[in-house]
Amino acid sequence: MDTLALRLRPLTAFGSPLLGDTLFGQVCWAVRHRFGLERLNVLLEGYTAGHPFVVVADAFPEGYLPRPALPLSAYRAVAGADRKQTKRRHWIPLAALAAPLPDWLQQSQSDADLIGLAGDATKPRHASPALTVLHPQPHNSISRLTGTTGRGDFAPYTLMQRWHTPEVALCCRVVFDSERIAVSEIRQLFEDIGLSGFGRDASIGLGKFSVEPLEQIWPTQPQANACLTLAPCAPQGLGFDSARSYYEVFTRFGRHGDLAVQLGNPFKTPLLLARAGAILTPSEMPRAPFIGQGLGGDGRLSKVIPDTVHQGYAPCIPIHLPLERTA
């Protein structure tokens, strides 16, 4: 398996966060539109048997990784920072991998640090210290009988839109099988997604981004004995050391996109996943920089499209997890 890093620059608001499992779904649709259904079926052969053709990470600030889902007691304390300030430090710079894991929190950054607001008196007070800001967008449906909005299905409503700060570019890492799909094809597929739009409300202009290649070596730590995940994944039943694995779970209420929404039932079976930033300790380190499992197939995820699969894999960074916590 080979690796690739892409720089994504948001051009519009987004209706959905740029998460790896959702990006994988749109990559599959992009394959179908550009190369045809037969090529997609070939690429998905063996997907649930540990042989994915591509594994996509979340889009993170360029040059940073998510802070591992470890308790704060696993890190050395940050001098002069209270607990609230410490918990805002979500991002670990790639340079921190040269230091032991307990020192990572001292080198970590908050959203405000990344966009240059922390301690900068020249920035306007209304400037947001978050990398993504949610804004409500009004919507309405017009009744053809009355020509106006109304009650029930025609009542006005709002949906939240995500606006990414323009100061920070995003990096999306990809693990792929170069014998089945080429680097140029992956980049083209991401460009297709960026042009058509990603996620919810792409049909009305949301989710557009530009794509640029990034020259980056895959990050790693010496003497690695654990994995830091870069996307939601499904660790269930894979034999990870429960005493040395840390993660935050969430329920993915998946929906079909693209042409499948016209088939009558866009909803998929809910899945329990571990968020990006999980620390998973396998009995043996993986040979390729991804971990997890492929989900679905045989109608287990969707009755509308029985062959539907979901990315329960995640690109991962090999790290060294100390045997004992830092006091």
mmCIF file of C-alpha atoms in Angstrom:
data_model
loop_
_atom_site.group_PDB
_atom_site.id
_atom_site.type_symbol
_atom_site.label_atom_id
_atom_site.label_comp_id
_atom_site.label_asym_id
_atom_site.label_seq_id
_atom_site.Cartn_x
_atom_site.Cartn_y
_atom_site.Cartn_z
ATOM 1 C CA MET A 1 0.000 0.000 0.000
ATOM 2 C CA ASP A 2 1.211 3.492 -0.885
ATOM 3 C CA THR A 3 0.388 6.832 0.699
ATOM 4 C CA LEU A 4 -0.632 10.243 -0.583
ATOM 5 C CA ALA A 5 -1.280 13.650 0.958
ATOM 6 C CA LEU A 6 -3.583 16.226 -0.631
ATOM 7 C CA ARG A 7 -4.116 19.869 0.306
ATOM 8 C CA LEU A 8 -7.787 20.836 0.287
ATOM 9 C CA ARG A 9 -8.792 24.488 0.219
ATOM 10 C CA PRO A 10 -12.501 25.071 0.966
ATOM 11 C CA LEU A 11 -14.166 27.401 -1.530
ATOM 12 C CA THR A 12 -17.698 27.457 -0.073
ATOM 13 C CA ALA A 13 -19.551 26.588 3.106
ATOM 14 C CA PHE A 14 -20.022 22.900 3.935
ATOM 15 C CA GLY A 15 -23.105 21.022 5.055
ATOM 16 C CA SER A 16 -21.095 18.073 6.403
ATOM 17 C CA PRO A 17 -17.718 17.776 8.169
ATOM 18 C CA LEU A 18 -14.849 16.432 6.057
ATOM 19 C CA LEU A 19 -14.620 12.993 7.679
ATOM 20 C CA GLY A 20 -12.739 10.115 6.094
ATOM 21 C CA ASP A 21 -15.573 7.595 5.950
ATOM 22 C CA THR A 22 -17.872 10.103 4.218
ATOM 23 C CA LEU A 23 -15.077 11.082 1.814
ATOM 24 C CA PHE A 24 -14.607 7.402 0.974
ATOM 25 C CA GLY A 25 -18.273 7.123 0.055
ATOM 26 C CA GLN A 26 -17.974 10.075 -2.296
ATOM 27 C CA VAL A 27 -14.790 8.622 -3.804
ATOM 28 C CA CYS A 28 -16.820 5.527 -4.687
ATOM 29 C CA TRP A 29 -19.493 7.651 -6.375
ATOM 30 C CA ALA A 30 -16.784 9.610 -8.202
ATOM 31 C CA VAL A 31 -15.310 6.304 -9.459
ATOM 32 C CA ARG A 32 -18.724 5.260 -10.758
ATOM 33 C CA HIS A 33 -19.284 8.532 -12.591
ATOM 34 C CA ARG A 34 -15.792 8.787 -14.113
ATOM 35 C CA PHE A 35 -14.825 5.146 -14.704
ATOM 36 C CA GLY A 36 -18.136 3.274 -14.597
ATOM 37 C CA LEU A 37 -19.899 0.783 -12.332
ATOM 38 C CA GLU A 38 -17.820 -2.169 -13.545
ATOM 39 C CA ARG A 39 -14.564 -0.493 -12.454
ATOM 40 C CA LEU A 40 -16.081 0.334 -9.053
ATOM 41 C CA ASN A 41 -17.140 -3.283 -8.530
ATOM 42 C CA VAL A 42 -13.610 -4.453 -9.381
ATOM 43 C CA LEU A 43 -12.052 -1.962 -6.951
ATOM 44 C CA LEU A 44 -14.402 -3.054 -4.151
ATOM 45 C CA GLU A 45 -13.517 -6.749 -4.491
ATOM 46 C CA GLY A 46 -12.193 -7.975 -1.136
ATOM 47 C CA TYR A 47 -13.121 -4.718 0.607
ATOM 48 C CA THR A 48 -14.708 -6.384 3.638
ATOM 49 C CA ALA A 49 -11.949 -9.035 3.717
ATOM 50 C CA GLY A 50 -9.133 -6.641 4.637
ATOM 51 C CA HIS A 51 -8.191 -5.542 1.101
ATOM 52 C CA PRO A 52 -9.423 -1.973 0.550
ATOM 53 C CA PHE A 53 -8.354 -0.188 -2.632
ATOM 54 C CA VAL A 54 -8.261 3.141 -0.777
ATOM 55 C CA VAL A 55 -8.523 4.333 2.843
ATOM 56 C CA VAL A 56 -9.238 8.033 3.373
ATOM 57 C CA ALA A 57 -8.406 10.148 6.428
ATOM 58 C CA ASP A 58 -10.298 13.115 7.854
ATOM 59 C CA ALA A 59 -9.178 16.527 6.606
ATOM 60 C CA PHE A 60 -7.028 18.094 9.345
ATOM 61 C CA PRO A 61 -5.162 21.419 9.491
ATOM 62 C CA GLU A 62 -2.058 21.099 7.354
ATOM 63 C CA GLY A 63 0.984 20.132 9.425
ATOM 64 C CA TYR A 64 -1.040 18.851 12.380
ATOM 65 C CA LEU A 65 -2.541 15.631 13.740
ATOM 66 C CA PRO A 66 -5.483 15.234 16.124
ATOM 67 C CA ARG A 67 -4.563 15.007 19.781
ATOM 68 C CA PRO A 68 -4.838 11.349 20.833
ATOM 69 C CA ALA A 69 -7.919 10.394 22.848
ATOM 70 C CA LEU A 70 -5.854 9.821 25.986
ATOM 71 C CA PRO A 71 -6.714 11.112 29.460
ATOM 72 C CA LEU A 72 -4.845 14.294 30.353
ATOM 73 C CA SER A 73 -3.024 12.304 33.035
ATOM 74 C CA ALA A 74 -1.093 10.570 30.224
ATOM 75 C CA TYR A 75 0.675 13.853 29.414
ATOM 76 C CA ARG A 76 3.027 16.098 31.300
ATOM 77 C CA ALA A 77 1.264 19.199 32.600
ATOM 78 C CA VAL A 78 1.388 22.434 30.602
ATOM 79 C CA ALA A 79 2.916 25.189 32.716
ATOM 80 C CA GLY A 80 0.648 28.211 33.218
ATOM 81 C CA ALA A 81 -2.422 26.613 31.577
ATOM 82 C CA ASP A 82 -5.584 25.676 33.457
ATOM 83 C CA ARG A 83 -7.671 22.629 32.601
ATOM 84 C CA LYS A 84 -9.975 24.487 30.182
ATOM 85 C CA GLN A 85 -7.037 25.984 28.292
ATOM 86 C CA THR A 86 -5.364 22.589 28.154
ATOM 87 C CA LYS A 87 -8.442 20.849 26.764
ATOM 88 C CA ARG A 88 -8.617 23.385 23.899
ATOM 89 C CA ARG A 89 -5.256 22.135 22.609
ATOM 90 C CA HIS A 90 -6.670 19.793 19.961
ATOM 91 C CA TRP A 91 -3.800 19.753 17.458
ATOM 92 C CA ILE A 92 -0.390 18.089 17.610
ATOM 93 C CA PRO A 93 2.267 19.449 15.204
ATOM 94 C CA LEU A 94 4.051 16.812 13.124
ATOM 95 C CA ALA A 95 7.331 17.916 14.700
ATOM 96 C CA ALA A 96 6.050 16.630 18.060
ATOM 97 C CA LEU A 97 6.497 13.050 16.843
ATOM 98 C CA ALA A 98 10.226 13.509 17.501
ATOM 99 C CA ALA A 99 9.415 13.834 21.229
ATOM 100 C CA PRO A 100 7.988 11.219 23.623
ATOM 101 C CA LEU A 101 4.194 11.070 23.690
ATOM 102 C CA PRO A 102 3.900 12.523 27.259
ATOM 103 C CA ASP A 103 5.457 15.764 25.917
ATOM 104 C CA TRP A 104 2.981 16.189 23.064
ATOM 105 C CA LEU A 105 0.481 18.244 25.048
ATOM 106 C CA GLN A 106 3.121 20.902 25.750
ATOM 107 C CA GLN A 107 3.659 21.320 21.994
ATOM 108 C CA SER A 108 -0.027 21.126 21.054
ATOM 109 C CA GLN A 109 -2.036 24.031 19.650
ATOM 110 C CA SER A 110 -5.586 25.315 19.986
ATOM 111 C CA ASP A 111 -7.779 26.504 17.114
ATOM 112 C CA ALA A 112 -6.961 30.092 18.065
ATOM 113 C CA ASP A 113 -3.231 29.339 17.895
ATOM 114 C CA LEU A 114 -3.560 27.923 14.394
ATOM 115 C CA ILE A 115 -5.391 30.933 12.985
ATOM 116 C CA GLY A 116 -3.188 33.436 14.792
ATOM 117 C CA LEU A 117 -5.778 34.878 17.172
ATOM 118 C CA ALA A 118 -4.173 33.848 20.438
ATOM 119 C CA GLY A 119 -2.550 36.876 22.029
ATOM 120 C CA ASP A 120 -2.904 39.008 18.882
ATOM 121 C CA ALA A 121 -4.428 42.341 19.866
ATOM 122 C CA THR A 122 -4.542 43.477 16.223
ATOM 123 C CA LYS A 123 -7.200 40.910 15.325
ATOM 124 C CA PRO A 124 -10.811 42.118 15.552
ATOM 125 C CA ARG A 125 -12.664 41.014 18.657
ATOM 126 C CA HIS A 126 -15.456 39.468 16.631
ATOM 127 C CA ALA A 127 -12.981 37.138 14.865
ATOM 128 C CA SER A 128 -13.784 33.554 15.709
ATOM 129 C CA PRO A 129 -11.171 31.389 17.492
ATOM 130 C CA ALA A 130 -12.526 28.253 15.777
ATOM 131 C CA LEU A 131 -11.338 26.578 12.575
ATOM 132 C CA THR A 132 -14.941 25.985 11.520
ATOM 133 C CA VAL A 133 -17.818 28.292 12.361
ATOM 134 C CA LEU A 134 -21.459 27.211 12.199
ATOM 135 C CA HIS A 135 -24.011 29.648 10.773
ATOM 136 C CA PRO A 136 -27.765 29.025 10.351
ATOM 137 C CA GLN A 137 -29.075 29.140 6.787
ATOM 138 C CA PRO A 138 -32.827 29.668 6.289
ATOM 139 C CA HIS A 139 -34.653 27.287 3.947
ATOM 140 C CA ASN A 140 -38.229 27.011 2.805
ATOM 141 C CA SER A 141 -40.458 25.030 0.468
ATOM 142 C CA ILE A 142 -43.098 26.755 -1.631
ATOM 143 C CA SER A 143 -46.502 25.117 -1.991
ATOM 144 C CA ARG A 144 -47.556 25.025 -5.613
ATOM 145 C CA LEU A 145 -51.182 25.364 -4.529
ATOM 146 C CA THR A 146 -50.794 28.558 -2.530
ATOM 147 C CA GLY A 147 -47.542 29.940 -3.954
ATOM 148 C CA THR A 148 -46.262 30.575 -0.419
ATOM 149 C CA THR A 149 -44.782 28.796 2.562
ATOM 150 C CA GLY A 150 -47.116 27.516 5.253
ATOM 151 C CA ARG A 151 -47.303 24.895 7.955
ATOM 152 C CA GLY A 152 -46.150 21.301 8.141
ATOM 153 C CA ASP A 153 -44.003 20.328 5.145
ATOM 154 C CA PHE A 154 -43.983 23.929 3.934
ATOM 155 C CA ALA A 155 -42.906 25.552 7.205
ATOM 156 C CA PRO A 156 -39.640 27.556 6.952
ATOM 157 C CA TYR A 157 -36.655 25.932 8.673
ATOM 158 C CA THR A 158 -32.917 26.444 9.122
ATOM 159 C CA LEU A 159 -29.902 24.183 8.603
ATOM 160 C CA MET A 160 -26.402 24.828 9.879
ATOM 161 C CA GLN A 161 -23.554 25.536 7.461
ATOM 162 C CA ARG A 162 -19.870 25.062 8.265
ATOM 163 C CA TRP A 163 -17.498 27.831 7.216
ATOM 164 C CA HIS A 164 -13.791 26.997 7.305
ATOM 165 C CA THR A 165 -11.331 29.717 8.189
ATOM 166 C CA PRO A 166 -9.392 30.748 5.049
ATOM 167 C CA GLU A 167 -6.130 31.098 6.977
ATOM 168 C CA VAL A 168 -5.641 27.345 7.443
ATOM 169 C CA ALA A 169 -5.372 24.841 4.593
ATOM 170 C CA LEU A 170 -6.529 21.272 5.187
ATOM 171 C CA CYS A 171 -4.574 18.095 4.600
ATOM 172 C CA CYS A 172 -6.230 14.790 3.682
ATOM 173 C CA ARG A 173 -4.050 11.672 3.808
ATOM 174 C CA VAL A 174 -4.855 8.641 1.694
ATOM 175 C CA VAL A 175 -3.599 5.049 1.784
ATOM 176 C CA PHE A 176 -4.129 3.224 -1.512
ATOM 177 C CA ASP A 177 -3.265 0.094 -3.456
ATOM 178 C CA SER A 178 -1.138 1.335 -6.364
ATOM 179 C CA GLU A 179 -1.688 -1.927 -8.264
ATOM 180 C CA ARG A 180 -5.425 -1.191 -8.447
ATOM 181 C CA ILE A 181 -5.644 2.592 -8.660
ATOM 182 C CA ALA A 182 -3.091 5.221 -9.677
ATOM 183 C CA VAL A 183 -2.088 8.409 -7.861
ATOM 184 C CA SER A 184 -3.310 10.500 -10.788
ATOM 185 C CA GLU A 185 -6.701 8.785 -10.624
ATOM 186 C CA ILE A 186 -7.092 9.481 -6.897
ATOM 187 C CA ARG A 187 -6.246 13.134 -7.387
ATOM 188 C CA GLN A 188 -8.726 13.328 -10.282
ATOM 189 C CA LEU A 189 -11.442 11.760 -8.127
ATOM 190 C CA PHE A 190 -10.869 14.321 -5.375
ATOM 191 C CA GLU A 191 -10.958 17.112 -7.938
ATOM 192 C CA ASP A 192 -14.281 15.737 -9.188
ATOM 193 C CA ILE A 193 -15.661 15.780 -5.641
ATOM 194 C CA GLY A 194 -14.389 19.316 -5.076
ATOM 195 C CA LEU A 195 -16.067 20.540 -8.266
ATOM 196 C CA SER A 196 -19.433 18.860 -7.670
ATOM 197 C CA GLY A 197 -19.500 19.475 -3.907
ATOM 198 C CA PHE A 198 -19.097 17.347 -0.819
ATOM 199 C CA GLY A 199 -21.732 16.191 1.647
ATOM 200 C CA ARG A 200 -25.128 17.612 2.474
ATOM 201 C CA ASP A 201 -26.586 20.244 0.139
ATOM 202 C CA ALA A 202 -23.860 19.798 -2.468
ATOM 203 C CA SER A 203 -26.651 20.110 -5.050
ATOM 204 C CA ILE A 204 -27.217 23.746 -4.034
ATOM 205 C CA GLY A 205 -23.546 24.769 -4.037
ATOM 206 C CA LEU A 206 -22.088 23.621 -0.721
ATOM 207 C CA GLY A 207 -18.961 21.555 -0.131
ATOM 208 C CA LYS A 208 -16.709 22.789 -2.942
ATOM 209 C CA PHE A 209 -12.919 22.764 -2.571
ATOM 210 C CA SER A 210 -9.723 22.872 -4.616
ATOM 211 C CA VAL A 211 -7.086 20.125 -4.547
ATOM 212 C CA GLU A 212 -3.285 20.446 -4.542
ATOM 213 C CA PRO A 213 -0.642 17.724 -4.117
ATOM 214 C CA LEU A 214 1.506 17.719 -0.968
ATOM 215 C CA GLU A 215 5.013 16.307 -0.719
ATOM 216 C CA GLN A 216 4.997 14.671 2.707
ATOM 217 C CA ILE A 217 6.613 11.595 4.198
ATOM 218 C CA TRP A 218 4.164 9.462 6.167
ATOM 219 C CA PRO A 219 4.623 10.407 9.852
ATOM 220 C CA THR A 220 5.826 7.730 12.283
ATOM 221 C CA GLN A 221 7.590 7.288 15.613
ATOM 222 C CA PRO A 222 10.495 4.971 16.403
ATOM 223 C CA GLN A 223 9.753 1.823 18.431
ATOM 224 C CA ALA A 224 6.060 2.041 17.546
ATOM 225 C CA ASN A 225 3.759 -0.240 19.528
ATOM 226 C CA ALA A 226 0.368 1.431 18.930
ATOM 227 C CA CYS A 227 -1.598 3.246 16.213
ATOM 228 C CA LEU A 228 -3.082 6.750 16.130
ATOM 229 C CA THR A 229 -6.105 6.752 13.807
ATOM 230 C CA LEU A 230 -6.835 9.555 11.340
ATOM 231 C CA ALA A 231 -10.484 8.738 10.531
ATOM 232 C CA PRO A 232 -13.521 7.080 12.106
ATOM 233 C CA CYS A 233 -12.982 3.327 12.303
ATOM 234 C CA ALA A 234 -14.561 0.099 13.542
ATOM 235 C CA PRO A 235 -12.195 -1.607 16.022
ATOM 236 C CA GLN A 236 -14.784 -4.113 17.274
ATOM 237 C CA GLY A 237 -13.698 -7.733 17.387
ATOM 238 C CA LEU A 238 -10.181 -7.162 16.045
ATOM 239 C CA GLY A 239 -8.327 -8.199 19.186
ATOM 240 C CA PHE A 240 -6.892 -4.851 20.259
ATOM 241 C CA ASP A 241 -5.439 -4.629 23.778
ATOM 242 C CA SER A 242 -8.354 -3.085 25.683
ATOM 243 C CA ALA A 243 -6.106 -1.948 28.541
ATOM 244 C CA ARG A 244 -3.961 0.069 26.129
ATOM 245 C CA SER A 245 -6.583 1.345 23.685
ATOM 246 C CA TYR A 246 -8.365 4.680 24.028
ATOM 247 C CA TYR A 247 -11.133 6.088 21.845
ATOM 248 C CA GLU A 248 -14.332 8.107 21.762
ATOM 249 C CA VAL A 249 -17.303 6.357 20.175
ATOM 250 C CA PHE A 250 -20.161 7.839 18.181
ATOM 251 C CA THR A 251 -23.070 6.519 16.145
ATOM 252 C CA ARG A 252 -22.937 7.059 12.408
ATOM 253 C CA PHE A 253 -26.429 7.477 10.989
ATOM 254 C CA GLY A 254 -25.400 7.034 7.376
ATOM 255 C CA ARG A 255 -27.381 8.038 4.306
ATOM 256 C CA HIS A 256 -26.996 7.238 0.652
ATOM 257 C CA GLY A 257 -25.959 10.080 -1.587
ATOM 258 C CA ASP A 258 -25.877 10.909 -5.263
ATOM 259 C CA LEU A 259 -28.141 8.766 -7.473
ATOM 260 C CA ALA A 260 -29.121 6.453 -4.610
ATOM 261 C CA VAL A 261 -31.362 9.077 -2.996
ATOM 262 C CA GLN A 262 -33.814 8.481 -5.844
ATOM 263 C CA LEU A 263 -34.323 4.830 -4.881
ATOM 264 C CA GLY A 264 -36.841 5.545 -2.112
ATOM 265 C CA ASN A 265 -34.950 4.897 1.131
ATOM 266 C CA PRO A 266 -31.682 6.812 1.598
ATOM 267 C CA PHE A 267 -31.047 5.636 5.175
ATOM 268 C CA LYS A 268 -28.430 3.046 6.096
ATOM 269 C CA THR A 269 -28.112 0.841 9.172
ATOM 270 C CA PRO A 270 -26.574 2.867 12.055
ATOM 271 C CA LEU A 271 -22.956 2.025 12.905
ATOM 272 C CA LEU A 272 -20.936 2.411 16.111
ATOM 273 C CA LEU A 273 -17.531 3.883 15.264
ATOM 274 C CA ALA A 274 -14.489 5.286 17.054
ATOM 275 C CA ARG A 275 -13.637 8.886 16.200
ATOM 276 C CA ALA A 276 -10.327 9.931 14.659
ATOM 277 C CA GLY A 277 -7.585 10.302 17.263
ATOM 278 C CA ALA A 278 -8.150 6.839 18.742
ATOM 279 C CA ILE A 279 -5.189 4.967 20.174
ATOM 280 C CA LEU A 280 -5.396 1.266 19.278
ATOM 281 C CA THR A 281 -2.820 -1.282 20.397
ATOM 282 C CA PRO A 282 -2.744 -4.413 18.202
ATOM 283 C CA SER A 283 -0.979 -7.647 19.038
ATOM 284 C CA GLU A 284 1.152 -7.049 15.949
ATOM 285 C CA MET A 285 1.739 -3.736 14.171
ATOM 286 C CA PRO A 286 0.078 -3.577 10.735
ATOM 287 C CA ARG A 287 2.308 -3.802 7.669
ATOM 288 C CA ALA A 288 0.403 -1.024 5.894
ATOM 289 C CA PRO A 289 -0.483 2.305 7.595
ATOM 290 C CA PHE A 290 -4.174 1.561 8.088
ATOM 291 C CA ILE A 291 -6.219 -0.302 10.653
ATOM 292 C CA GLY A 292 -9.809 -1.401 11.164
ATOM 293 C CA GLN A 293 -12.217 -3.320 8.945
ATOM 294 C CA GLY A 294 -14.559 -2.940 6.003
ATOM 295 C CA LEU A 295 -18.242 -2.959 6.925
ATOM 296 C CA GLY A 296 -21.366 -3.930 5.023
ATOM 297 C CA GLY A 297 -22.104 -6.052 1.975
ATOM 298 C CA ASP A 298 -24.849 -8.699 1.666
ATOM 299 C CA GLY A 299 -27.548 -6.177 2.585
ATOM 300 C CA ARG A 300 -26.215 -5.553 6.094
ATOM 301 C CA LEU A 301 -25.988 -1.785 5.611
ATOM 302 C CA SER A 302 -28.629 -1.077 3.003
ATOM 303 C CA LYS A 303 -31.751 -2.800 1.695
ATOM 304 C CA VAL A 304 -31.855 -0.454 -1.295
ATOM 305 C CA ILE A 305 -28.285 -1.249 -2.480
ATOM 306 C CA PRO A 306 -27.342 -4.578 -0.823
ATOM 307 C CA ASP A 307 -23.680 -4.341 -1.909
ATOM 308 C CA THR A 308 -23.198 -1.086 0.032
ATOM 309 C CA VAL A 309 -20.007 -0.971 2.121
ATOM 310 C CA HIS A 310 -18.747 1.532 4.691
ATOM 311 C CA GLN A 311 -15.186 2.531 5.498
ATOM 312 C CA GLY A 312 -14.483 1.041 8.907
ATOM 313 C CA TYR A 313 -10.770 1.333 8.121
ATOM 314 C CA ALA A 314 -8.673 4.342 9.106
ATOM 315 C CA PRO A 315 -5.224 5.524 8.041
ATOM 316 C CA CYS A 316 -2.989 5.374 11.096
ATOM 317 C CA ILE A 317 0.260 6.798 12.416
ATOM 318 C CA PRO A 318 2.536 4.267 14.183
ATOM 319 C CA ILE A 319 3.403 5.741 17.596
ATOM 320 C CA HIS A 320 5.166 4.649 20.773
ATOM 321 C CA LEU A 321 2.730 4.436 23.699
ATOM 322 C CA PRO A 322 4.645 4.360 27.016
ATOM 323 C CA LEU A 323 3.975 1.344 29.207
ATOM 324 C CA GLU A 324 3.309 3.570 32.209
ATOM 325 C CA ARG A 325 1.428 6.847 32.509
ATOM 326 C CA THR A 326 3.249 10.058 33.314
ATOM 327 C CA ALA A 327 2.792 11.174 36.890
#
